[in-house]
Amino acid sequence: MTALHDIPQVQEAPSLHRRILADITDKIVSGEWPPGHRIPFEYELSAQYGCSRMTVNKALSQLAKAGLIERRRRSGSFVSQPKSQAAILEIHDIKTEVQALGLPYRYKLLGRTMRRATAGDRERLGLAGPSPVIALACRHFAGARPFCHEDRVISLAAVPEAEGEAFQASAPGPWLVDRVPWSVAEHRIRASGADASIAALLDIEAGAPCLVVERRTWSAEAPVTHVRFTYAGDSHMLVARFTP
Amino acid sequence: MTALHDIPQVQEAPSLHRRILADITDKIVSGEWPPGHRIPFEYELSAQYGCSRMTVNKALSQLAKAGLIERRRRSGSFVSQPKSQAAILEIHDIKTEVQALGLPYRYKLLGRTMRRATAGDRERLGLAGPSPVIALACRHFAGARPFCHEDRVISLAAVPEAEGEAFQASAPGPWLVDRVPWSVAEHRIRASGADASIAALLDIEAGAPCLVVERRTWSAEAPVTHVRFTYAGDSHMLVARFTP
DNA sequence: TCGTTCGTTATGTATATACATATTGATGCC
DNA sequence: GGCATCAATATGTATATACATAACGAACGA
């Protein structure tokens, strides 16, 4: 076999294992290799590309990790059955989002309370006992109009520094991201009618459709924060893009 | 250096590069290594773990691909600044979703039209010319109650077989997934008030909040289908989970 | 016929090595 | 001082090799 590092590289940018990966990905998404199809063995591909098995292995391992193929010892590698579809949903900072709309951003704190966790707080955070929390309410503005209402609880056990923070100048979201490393987040997205108080705060009619995004965040098993963002239905849209 | 393949493996399951990856991930998400921190060089880690540089490289490359670290030649590898948050949103089949609620699933076609793409169709699909499309409307039921309304356009250029399909027995979603390989999908999620016809079809009040999920799918640059699912606000919720 | 054993096979992991390449920091020249 | 040059350095990619491991299948014995 010709050792690739012996022959001078003429031009081309992408590395060999990337090329192999791209070729196979292409065959799969084009449908040429349908789900269940057995793709060539590593040694066959290494012969075909004139490279070592390790190089092919690198490409196939990545495909397997991405879920495009499944690998079985002794049997070979197979194109996966299409899984339940998944999409990458980017959750931007609200400030960035507003500025992306070309509007000036403003943030206003509505209230800040410190208390021992109520039953509601415990459920929102997934806390066991009545440990202290900080509850915050605020509004984010796009230009003159209210863009989003934020209702948040922070566990002081996880973020003791929050006790000394007034949250007057900067919104709690960015403040937390900068300060607390987090390991898991869970999002719930639903539509809901604005109740009287939300309607007043967002300057919309009571019962008007709103997009509600809830996020719960943990850091190493310990709950950190639960937040509920409420957007007027016509002001906001989540966009997610997925490439398999 | 002791060659690892010379000494007998005593026990332990996870491979070495996984352990390295897990260790570093842990240091990052725990905050011990904050954003900007320079993580040890490959040769330092290989000395520390008593393994070859290639093994460390495998772990670090994966971390870089996952976006947890950034690698710079000559400088080393650094913990990334937290990016805009992203979450994996799983989009399930509606049938599966309904059955997960423990309710019997039923599907009913409301209408099927074949036509040259109207301006609206072209915008929905991102089509250039007035090529033929099939427009479908249907309802998905959870038990006796309507669960979701589906409004779909399929480009016949991309899926000629759709012309011969009545879509009476099975919903167009699963039918397409089985037949057409797709390369990109884009989702838009928003809240919207039910208009009169949707309200009637979903058996809710006009103006009631609904969750609207739109999906556009391409296969190798060519638009395949655009679909709009409308769920009554209280019947459905999207859940996404993210671990960095 | 039913298991058990065992060899074969393809993938999984790791090593040592080699050379490419981008970038930094120091060197030396004008 | 400013600028081109160059060596050192850390990562990027690839190779050949080695052995482990899971799993299938055939051979074999009760």
XYZ file of N, CA, C and O in Angstrom, chain B residues 37-222:
744
model
N -9.627 29.165 30.434
C -8.539 28.402 31.067
C -7.816 27.532 30.039
O -8.453 26.879 29.227
N -6.496 27.532 30.111
C -5.739 26.673 29.202
C -5.619 25.289 29.812
O -5.104 25.139 30.917
N -6.131 24.304 29.110
C -6.040 22.956 29.652
C -4.669 22.393 29.302
O -4.003 22.882 28.392
N -4.205 21.394 30.054
C -2.853 20.877 29.829
C -2.622 20.474 28.373
O -3.549 20.075 27.662
N -1.388 20.595 27.947
C -1.042 20.182 26.583
C -1.232 18.679 26.419
O -1.221 17.939 27.396
N -1.358 18.264 25.187
C -1.537 16.837 24.929
C -0.425 16.019 25.574
O -0.696 14.989 26.185
N 0.808 16.483 25.443
C 1.897 15.654 25.962
C 1.880 15.605 27.490
O 2.254 14.599 28.092
N 1.366 16.697 28.121
C 1.243 16.680 29.573
C 0.189 15.672 30.021
O 0.415 14.878 30.941
N -0.942 15.703 29.347
C -2.004 14.762 29.695
C -1.574 13.326 29.429
O -1.886 12.428 30.200
N -0.847 13.139 28.326
C -0.434 11.759 28.028
C 0.533 11.260 29.093
O 0.495 10.087 29.462
N 1.357 12.152 29.618
C 2.242 11.751 30.714
C 1.418 11.463 31.968
O 1.604 10.450 32.640
N 0.438 12.361 32.219
C -0.378 12.228 33.415
C -1.172 10.926 33.432
O -1.310 10.276 34.463
N -1.702 10.547 32.270
C -2.514 9.326 32.197
C -1.665 8.112 31.822
O -2.187 7.007 31.738
N -0.414 8.354 31.546
C 0.451 7.237 31.149
C 0.000 6.588 29.862
O -0.016 5.366 29.728
N -0.407 7.409 28.899
C -0.860 6.853 27.635
C -0.207 7.635 26.500
O 0.554 8.571 26.735
N -0.531 7.257 25.280
C 0.096 7.931 24.144
C -0.631 9.239 23.825
O -1.765 9.446 24.234
N 0.039 10.084 23.072
C -0.583 11.366 22.711
C -1.836 11.151 21.875
O -2.799 11.912 21.984
N -1.838 10.117 21.042
C -2.994 9.845 20.179
C -4.271 9.650 20.996
O -5.353 10.074 20.597
N -4.135 8.987 22.122
C -5.303 8.720 22.963
C -5.844 10.023 23.540
O -7.055 10.265 23.532
N -4.946 10.865 24.003
C -5.364 12.177 24.502
C -5.982 12.973 23.364
O -7.028 13.597 23.522
N -5.334 12.894 22.197
C -5.825 13.632 21.041
C -7.265 13.248 20.711
O -8.088 14.109 20.398
N -7.567 11.967 20.806
C -8.921 11.498 20.510
C -9.929 12.176 21.444
O -10.967 12.664 21.000
N -9.585 12.215 22.722
C -10.483 12.836 23.702
C -10.627 14.340 23.421
O -11.744 14.860 23.355
N -9.509 15.009 23.215
C -9.564 16.465 23.028
C -10.271 16.842 21.724
O -10.977 17.846 21.663
N -10.058 16.048 20.688
C -10.740 16.329 19.427
C -12.252 16.258 19.609
O -12.990 17.086 19.069
N -12.693 15.271 20.370
C -14.124 15.150 20.604
C -14.640 16.334 21.402
O -15.714 16.863 21.114
N -13.888 16.764 22.400
C -14.300 17.928 23.184
C -14.390 19.168 22.299
O -15.286 19.994 22.458
N -13.439 19.278 21.379
C -13.440 20.433 20.488
C -14.654 20.382 19.568
O -15.307 21.391 19.332
N -14.955 19.173 19.060
C -16.099 19.053 18.160
C -17.395 19.365 18.898
O -18.327 19.916 18.325
N -17.433 19.011 20.175
C -18.625 19.298 20.969
C -18.693 20.771 21.362
O -19.683 21.209 21.917
N -17.607 21.506 21.119
C -17.626 22.936 21.405
C -17.247 23.306 22.833
O -17.304 24.464 23.195
N -16.869 22.304 23.619
C -16.495 22.612 25.006
C -15.143 23.298 25.099
O -14.905 24.090 26.004
N -14.243 22.944 24.199
C -12.933 23.586 24.199
C -12.620 24.096 22.800
O -13.233 23.680 21.818
N -11.661 24.996 22.726
C -11.156 25.448 21.439
C -9.671 25.142 21.387
O -8.970 25.329 22.368
N -9.210 24.718 20.224
C -7.819 24.326 20.124
C -7.100 25.281 19.180
O -7.596 25.617 18.120
N -5.925 25.712 19.605
C -5.138 26.603 18.752
C -3.730 26.049 18.646
O -3.088 25.741 19.660
N -3.278 25.924 17.412
C -1.931 25.416 17.200
C -0.913 26.326 17.874
O -1.074 27.541 17.877
N 0.064 25.702 18.386
C 1.181 26.383 19.015
C 0.797 26.970 20.389
O 1.662 27.219 21.215
N -0.516 27.212 20.614
C -0.913 27.858 21.867
C -1.465 26.871 22.886
O -1.283 27.029 24.080
N -2.191 25.875 22.390
C -2.786 24.917 23.302
C -4.293 24.880 23.168
O -4.855 25.406 22.215
N -4.952 24.273 24.136
C -6.404 24.132 24.106
C -7.000 24.916 25.260
O -6.469 24.900 26.359
N -8.115 25.582 24.995
C -8.702 26.478 25.980
C -10.180 26.179 26.148
O -10.859 25.828 25.174
N -10.674 26.339 27.370
C -12.101 26.169 27.626
C -12.850 27.282 26.902
O -12.496 28.447 27.029
N -13.886 26.894 26.151
C -14.631 27.870 25.353
C -15.420 28.824 26.233
O -15.847 28.459 27.329
N -15.641 30.018 25.731
C -16.600 30.914 26.343
C -17.973 30.306 26.106
O -18.221 29.735 25.050
N -18.875 30.403 27.104
C -20.217 29.830 26.898
C -20.889 30.449 25.680
O -20.997 31.661 25.556
N -21.301 29.569 24.797
C -21.973 30.004 23.565
C -23.433 30.307 23.873
O -23.892 30.096 24.977
N -24.156 30.749 22.886
C -25.594 30.867 23.057
C -26.112 29.466 23.335
O -25.674 28.511 22.735
N -27.015 29.418 24.274
C -27.476 28.109 24.690
C -28.233 27.418 23.574
O -28.933 28.028 22.806
N -28.081 26.119 23.532
C -28.800 25.345 22.536
C -29.375 24.122 23.208
O -28.844 23.635 24.192
N -30.469 23.658 22.700
C -31.087 22.474 23.273
C -31.475 21.527 22.164
O -31.790 21.944 21.056
N -31.419 20.269 22.466
C -31.880 19.283 21.510
C -33.372 19.116 21.691
O -33.844 18.790 22.766
N -34.079 19.395 20.630
C -35.528 19.305 20.677
C -35.940 18.054 19.922
O -35.687 17.945 18.730
N -36.551 17.132 20.621
C -36.974 15.924 19.907
C -38.379 16.114 19.364
O -39.288 16.493 20.086
N -38.499 15.863 18.085
C -39.793 16.006 17.439
C -40.304 14.604 17.148
O -39.809 13.934 16.259
N -41.278 14.187 17.925
C -41.753 12.817 17.770
C -42.832 12.740 16.718
O -43.477 13.719 16.380
N -43.035 11.547 16.289
C -44.164 11.210 15.461
C -45.432 11.458 16.280
O -45.484 11.170 17.473
N -46.449 11.995 15.642
C -47.661 12.320 16.404
C -48.322 11.075 16.968
O -48.784 11.061 18.103
N -48.309 10.018 16.201
C -48.890 8.765 16.676
C -48.218 8.323 17.979
O -48.874 8.020 18.971
N -46.880 8.330 17.961
C -46.127 7.950 19.153
C -46.474 8.855 20.324
O -46.610 8.397 21.463
N -46.604 10.130 20.001
C -46.884 11.104 21.044
C -48.228 10.842 21.710
O -48.350 10.881 22.930
N -49.214 10.585 20.870
C -50.555 10.329 21.400
C -50.544 9.039 22.216
O -51.088 8.976 23.320
N -49.888 8.031 21.681
C -49.870 6.754 22.389
C -49.088 6.863 23.697
O -49.385 6.155 24.657
N -48.097 7.765 23.722
C -47.358 7.981 24.973
C -48.275 8.556 26.049
O -48.021 8.388 27.238
N -49.332 9.239 25.613
C -50.309 9.773 26.570
C -51.288 8.691 27.013
O -52.171 8.936 27.841
N -51.147 7.518 26.449
C -52.031 6.406 26.806
C -53.383 6.487 26.132
O -54.350 5.882 26.582
N -53.446 7.229 25.032
C -54.727 7.388 24.353
C -54.685 6.708 22.984
O -53.622 6.637 22.361
N -55.825 6.224 22.524
C -55.840 5.612 21.191
C -55.674 6.685 20.113
O -56.246 7.769 20.204
N -54.895 6.353 19.098
C -54.595 7.311 18.037
C -55.467 7.049 16.824
O -55.715 5.905 16.458
N -55.931 8.129 16.215
C -56.689 7.991 14.974
C -56.319 9.148 14.057
O -56.036 10.259 14.525
N -56.326 8.857 12.759
C -55.946 9.871 11.784
C -57.035 9.988 10.736
O -57.606 8.983 10.315
N -57.327 11.187 10.327
C -58.398 11.373 9.334
C -57.979 12.434 8.319
O -57.652 13.561 8.690
N -58.024 12.043 7.054
C -57.717 13.005 5.988
C -58.916 13.921 5.774
O -60.053 13.466 5.677
N -58.662 15.210 5.679
C -59.744 16.159 5.444
C -59.826 16.550 3.979
O -60.907 16.750 3.444
N -58.670 16.682 3.354
C -58.704 17.093 1.956
C -57.376 16.849 1.277
O -56.326 16.811 1.923
N -57.433 16.652 -0.025
C -56.231 16.392 -0.809
C -56.421 17.054 -2.161
O -57.385 16.730 -2.882
N -55.556 17.988 -2.482
C -55.664 18.689 -3.767
C -54.323 18.654 -4.477
O -53.282 18.817 -3.841
N -54.394 18.472 -5.787
C -53.176 18.599 -6.569
C -53.311 19.864 -7.411
O -54.376 20.124 -7.977
N -52.248 20.654 -7.450
C -52.335 21.909 -8.206
C -50.943 22.404 -8.556
O -49.947 21.925 -8.018
N -50.889 23.361 -9.476
C -49.632 24.068 -9.714
C -49.425 25.005 -8.534
O -50.383 25.596 -8.047
N -48.174 25.123 -8.101
C -47.900 25.881 -6.884
C -48.402 27.310 -6.974
O -48.054 28.042 -7.903
N -49.215 27.703 -6.025
C -49.645 29.095 -5.929
C -48.516 29.909 -5.311
O -47.506 29.358 -4.854
N -48.723 31.221 -5.259
C -47.706 32.078 -4.633
C -47.472 31.634 -3.191
O -46.335 31.562 -2.708
N -48.574 31.323 -2.503
C -48.464 30.873 -1.113
C -47.662 29.583 -0.994
O -46.790 29.448 -0.138
N -47.967 28.633 -1.862
C -47.236 27.356 -1.858
C -45.760 27.598 -2.109
O -44.905 26.992 -1.459
N -45.478 28.469 -3.051
C -44.082 28.726 -3.406
C -43.327 29.313 -2.218
O -42.187 28.960 -1.965
N -44.015 30.202 -1.509
C -43.342 30.782 -0.347
C -43.141 29.733 0.744
O -42.079 29.659 1.373
N -44.156 28.927 0.951
C -44.040 27.912 2.001
C -42.908 26.941 1.697
O -42.163 26.525 2.587
N -42.802 26.551 0.447
C -41.807 25.536 0.102
C -40.456 26.134 -0.279
O -39.436 25.449 -0.236
N -40.459 27.393 -0.648
C -39.228 27.964 -1.182
C -38.992 27.518 -2.617
O -37.868 27.290 -3.040
N -40.092 27.381 -3.351
C -40.005 26.946 -4.752
C -39.829 28.157 -5.652
O -40.329 29.244 -5.354
N -39.165 27.945 -6.779
C -38.981 29.039 -7.729
C -40.201 29.154 -8.650
O -40.867 30.188 -8.707
N -40.497 28.091 -9.360
C -41.562 28.166 -10.362
C -42.862 27.535 -9.902
O -42.986 27.091 -8.777
N -43.842 27.509 -10.788
C -45.155 26.959 -10.446
C -45.218 25.445 -10.673
O -46.121 24.942 -11.319
N -44.260 24.711 -10.153
C -44.250 23.255 -10.334
C -45.373 22.640 -9.504
O -45.877 23.257 -8.573
N -45.794 21.435 -9.856
C -46.976 20.862 -9.201
C -46.723 20.477 -7.741
O -45.639 20.043 -7.382
N -47.760 20.671 -6.948
C -47.689 20.293 -5.533
C -48.958 19.544 -5.155
O -49.975 19.599 -5.862
N -48.878 18.859 -4.026
C -50.072 18.276 -3.426
C -50.292 18.968 -2.102
O -49.363 19.096 -1.298
N -51.499 19.444 -1.879
C -51.840 20.082 -0.609
C -52.736 19.125 0.167
O -53.676 18.543 -0.385
N -52.412 18.959 1.446
C -53.163 18.026 2.274
C -53.622 18.725 3.543
O -52.921 19.584 4.080
N -54.786 18.336 4.022
C -55.223 18.781 5.341
C -55.704 17.545 6.082
O -56.376 16.682 5.494
N -55.325 17.433 7.340
C -55.813 16.287 8.087
C -55.835 16.579 9.578
O -55.310 17.583 10.037
N -56.478 15.692 10.299
C -56.539 15.818 11.750
C -56.012 14.549 12.399
O -56.199 13.447 11.894
N -55.371 14.733 13.524
C -54.909 13.603 14.332
C -55.701 13.622 15.631
O -55.834 14.675 16.255
N -56.207 12.479 16.030
C -57.055 12.406 17.224
C -56.355 11.654 18.355
O -55.668 10.651 18.119
N -56.554 12.162 19.560
C -56.164 11.415 20.751
C -57.452 11.009 21.434
O -58.127 11.844 22.021
N -57.790 9.748 21.318
C -59.095 9.306 21.807
C -60.171 9.945 20.952
O -60.088 9.963 19.726
N -61.179 10.514 21.602
C -62.271 11.110 20.842
C -61.945 12.546 20.433
O -62.502 13.075 19.495
N -61.013 13.172 21.145
C -60.750 14.595 20.918
C -59.708 14.813 19.835
O -58.713 14.099 19.762
N -59.932 15.847 19.006
C -58.888 16.192 18.030
C -57.641 16.699 18.752
O -57.741 17.529 19.657
N -56.506 16.187 18.343
C -55.257 16.494 19.035
C -54.469 17.546 18.275
O -53.842 18.415 18.853
N -54.541 17.453 16.968
C -53.666 18.282 16.155
C -54.210 18.393 14.740
O -54.741 17.432 14.188
N -54.065 19.587 14.186
C -54.438 19.786 12.792
C -53.173 19.908 11.958
O -52.209 20.554 12.377
N -53.172 19.268 10.817
C -51.995 19.272 9.957
C -52.354 19.862 8.605
O -53.339 19.475 7.988
N -51.522 20.781 8.160
C -51.739 21.438 6.872
C -50.426 21.343 6.123
O -49.429 21.916 6.540
N -50.427 20.602 5.007
C -49.153 20.257 4.378
C -49.147 20.496 2.875
O -50.182 20.342 2.225
N -48.004 20.883 2.355
C -47.780 20.935 0.905
C -46.580 20.043 0.598
O -45.573 20.112 1.303
N -46.702 19.253 -0.442
C -45.596 18.393 -0.862
C -45.226 18.754 -2.291
O -46.104 18.885 -3.146
N -43.943 18.921 -2.533
C -43.505 19.214 -3.891
C -43.436 17.919 -4.694
O -42.691 17.001 -4.353
N -44.196 17.873 -5.777
C -44.205 16.644 -6.584
C -42.901 16.462 -7.349
O -42.540 15.339 -7.712
N -42.192 17.556 -7.551
C -40.888 17.435 -8.207
C -39.953 16.584 -7.361
O -39.185 15.768 -7.869
N -40.044 16.755 -6.048
C -39.164 16.007 -5.153
C -39.716 14.618 -4.854
O -38.955 13.683 -4.626
N -41.046 14.503 -4.824
C -41.661 13.238 -4.437
C -42.733 12.836 -5.440
O -43.926 12.905 -5.155
N -42.329 12.392 -6.617
C -43.343 12.058 -7.642
C -44.299 10.945 -7.209
O -45.458 10.941 -7.627
N -43.834 10.047 -6.362
C -44.708 8.939 -5.933
C -45.937 9.429 -5.190
O -46.922 8.687 -5.054
N -45.873 10.656 -4.660
C -46.999 11.165 -3.871
C -48.258 11.304 -4.719
O -49.374 11.274 -4.201
N -48.072 11.421 -6.035
C -49.236 11.585 -6.898
C -50.162 10.365 -6.823
O -51.380 10.503 -6.875
N -49.553 9.203 -6.678
C -50.360 7.983 -6.659
C -50.808 7.567 -5.271
O -51.376 6.488 -5.095
N -50.566 8.399 -4.292
C -50.874 8.018 -2.921
C -52.092 8.778 -2.433
O -52.175 9.997 -2.562
N -53.055 8.053 -1.849
C -54.294 8.717 -1.424
C -54.175 9.306 -0.017
O -54.952 10.185 0.351
N -53.245 8.830 0.792
C -53.069 9.280 2.181
C -54.319 9.052 3.020
O -54.611 9.822 3.928
N -55.072 8.015 2.662
C -56.266 7.699 3.442
C -55.897 6.889 4.680
O -56.398 7.130 5.763
N -55.000 5.944 4.480
C -54.713 5.004 5.572
C -53.693 5.572 6.550
O -53.909 5.583 7.760
N -52.588 6.046 6.001
C -51.550 6.513 6.914
C -51.255 7.982 6.687
O -51.405 8.506 5.593
N -50.816 8.656 7.746
C -50.568 10.092 7.685
C -49.388 10.377 6.768
O -48.493 9.544 6.611
N -49.390 11.559 6.142
C -48.312 11.881 5.194
C -46.932 11.957 5.846
O -45.929 11.691 5.185
N -46.876 12.299 7.119
C -45.581 12.419 7.787
C -44.770 11.135 7.733
O -43.700 11.087 7.096
N -45.294 10.071 8.357
C -44.578 8.792 8.312
C -44.351 8.285 6.887
O -43.312 7.728 6.583
N -45.335 8.518 6.021
C -45.210 8.072 4.622
C -43.976 8.715 3.987
O -43.188 8.050 3.326
N -43.803 10.007 4.218
C -42.676 10.719 3.625
C -41.346 10.263 4.237
O -40.356 10.073 3.527
N -41.345 10.126 5.564
C -40.109 9.753 6.240
C -39.586 8.418 5.703
O -38.392 8.226 5.512
N -40.526 7.500 5.429
C -40.126 6.194 4.913
C -39.570 6.270 3.498
O -38.792 5.440 3.080
N -40.042 7.265 2.756
C -39.779 7.242 1.324
C -38.694 8.212 0.871
O -37.942 7.915 -0.035
N -38.655 9.355 1.515
C -37.790 10.415 1.008
C -36.633 10.688 1.967
O -36.856 11.024 3.118
N -35.432 10.520 1.492
C -34.313 10.930 2.341
C -34.268 12.443 2.393
O -34.495 13.107 1.392
N -33.997 12.972 3.573
C -33.993 14.427 3.696
C -32.687 14.860 4.330
O -32.061 14.133 5.077
N -32.273 16.040 3.992
C -30.965 16.480 4.451
C -31.036 17.635 5.436
O -30.194 17.766 6.293
N -32.037 18.481 5.316
C -32.147 19.603 6.241
C -33.609 19.802 6.608
O -34.496 19.598 5.784
N -33.849 20.179 7.823
C -35.194 20.546 8.232
C -35.104 21.814 9.059
O -34.143 22.024 9.781
N -36.088 22.656 8.907
C -36.126 23.890 9.686
C -37.458 23.966 10.397
O -38.499 23.715 9.793
N -37.392 24.285 11.654
C -38.618 24.359 12.440
C -38.876 25.776 12.911
O -37.954 26.484 13.271
N -40.131 26.142 12.940
C -40.537 27.426 13.524
C -41.654 27.144 14.504
O -42.633 26.474 14.173
N -41.485 27.659 15.687
C -42.440 27.367 16.747
C -42.989 28.685 17.263
O -42.227 29.583 17.614
N -44.294 28.799 17.309
C -44.864 30.042 17.815
C -46.241 29.789 18.411
O -46.807 28.697 18.272
N -46.739 30.790 19.084
C -48.091 30.704 19.630
C -49.005 31.555 18.757
O -48.597 32.583 18.248
N -50.210 31.091 18.582
C -51.127 31.798 17.699
C -52.559 31.536 18.158
O -52.852 30.477 18.723
N -53.417 32.486 17.934
C -54.817 32.272 18.272
C -55.509 31.475 17.184
O -55.219 31.644 16.007
N -56.401 30.579 17.574
C -57.104 29.750 16.592
C -58.031 30.605 15.759
O -58.823 31.376 16.307
N -57.944 30.481 14.437
C -58.948 31.158 13.624
C -60.208 30.287 13.587
O -60.217 29.181 14.124
N -61.247 30.782 12.944
C -62.543 30.097 13.025
C -62.460 28.650 12.555
O -62.955 27.739 13.226
N -61.782 28.426 11.431
C -61.806 27.067 10.884
C -60.970 26.124 11.751
O -61.384 24.993 12.031
N -59.803 26.574 12.187
C -58.984 25.727 13.069
C -59.739 25.445 14.368
O -59.736 24.321 14.882
N -60.373 26.479 14.902
C -61.119 26.312 16.149
C -62.183 25.225 15.992
O -62.336 24.351 16.852
N -62.886 25.269 14.874
C -63.922 24.261 14.656
C -63.302 22.873 14.559
O -63.800 21.898 15.135
N -62.178 22.794 13.838
C -61.573 21.481 13.619
C -60.958 20.914 14.888
O -60.883 19.695 15.065
N -60.461 21.779 15.766
C -59.836 21.297 16.996
C -60.826 21.289 18.157
O -60.473 20.910 19.278
N -62.047 21.725 17.875
C -63.083 21.723 18.901
C -62.706 22.629 20.071
O -62.785 22.231 21.241
N -62.235 23.819 19.749
C -61.912 24.806 20.780
C -62.542 26.144 20.389
O -63.098 26.278 19.297
N -62.458 27.115 21.275
C -63.012 28.436 20.995
C -62.145 29.158 19.971
O -60.906 29.024 19.996
N -62.761 29.969 19.159
C -61.993 30.817 18.250
C -61.126 31.761 19.072
O -61.576 32.283 20.093
N -59.896 31.932 18.669
C -58.984 32.807 19.388
C -58.232 32.120 20.513
O -57.316 32.693 21.096
N -58.592 30.882 20.823
C -57.898 30.161 21.900
C -56.440 29.952 21.519
O -56.122 29.763 20.344
N -55.522 30.014 22.493
C -54.098 29.893 22.192
C -53.740 28.512 21.646
O -54.175 27.500 22.183
N -52.967 28.510 20.579
C -52.519 27.261 19.975
C -51.011 27.290 19.807
O -50.418 28.353 19.576
N -50.409 26.126 19.898
C -48.996 25.992 19.602
C -48.870 25.588 18.135
O -49.470 24.595 17.709
N -48.122 26.372 17.377
C -47.984 26.099 15.953
C -46.538 25.708 15.663
O -45.613 26.441 16.001
N -46.369 24.536 15.100
C -45.033 24.066 14.737
C -44.987 23.919 13.227
O -45.758 23.160 12.653
N -44.098 24.676 12.600
C -43.955 24.560 11.149
C -42.634 23.892 10.829
O -41.624 24.182 11.470
N -42.647 23.018 9.874
C -41.410 22.355 9.477
C -41.270 22.393 7.967
O -42.182 22.052 7.227
N -40.089 22.811 7.541
C -39.768 22.790 6.118
C -38.640 21.811 5.923
O -37.678 21.812 6.690
N -38.737 20.969 4.926
C -37.740 19.926 4.729
C -37.162 19.992 3.326
O -37.898 20.158 2.365
N -35.848 19.870 3.255
C -35.169 19.824 1.962
C -34.454 18.499 1.793
O -34.030 17.882 2.771
N -34.298 18.114 0.553
C -33.464 16.961 0.259
C -32.487 17.393 -0.821
O -32.880 17.606 -1.965
N -31.239 17.542 -0.436
C -30.212 17.969 -1.387
C -30.652 19.220 -2.141
O -30.854 19.207 -3.358
N -30.860 20.296 -1.420
C -31.199 21.608 -1.984
C -32.634 21.722 -2.475
O -33.169 22.816 -2.569
N -33.261 20.598 -2.826
C -34.606 20.687 -3.361
C -35.625 20.639 -2.227
O -35.565 19.762 -1.370
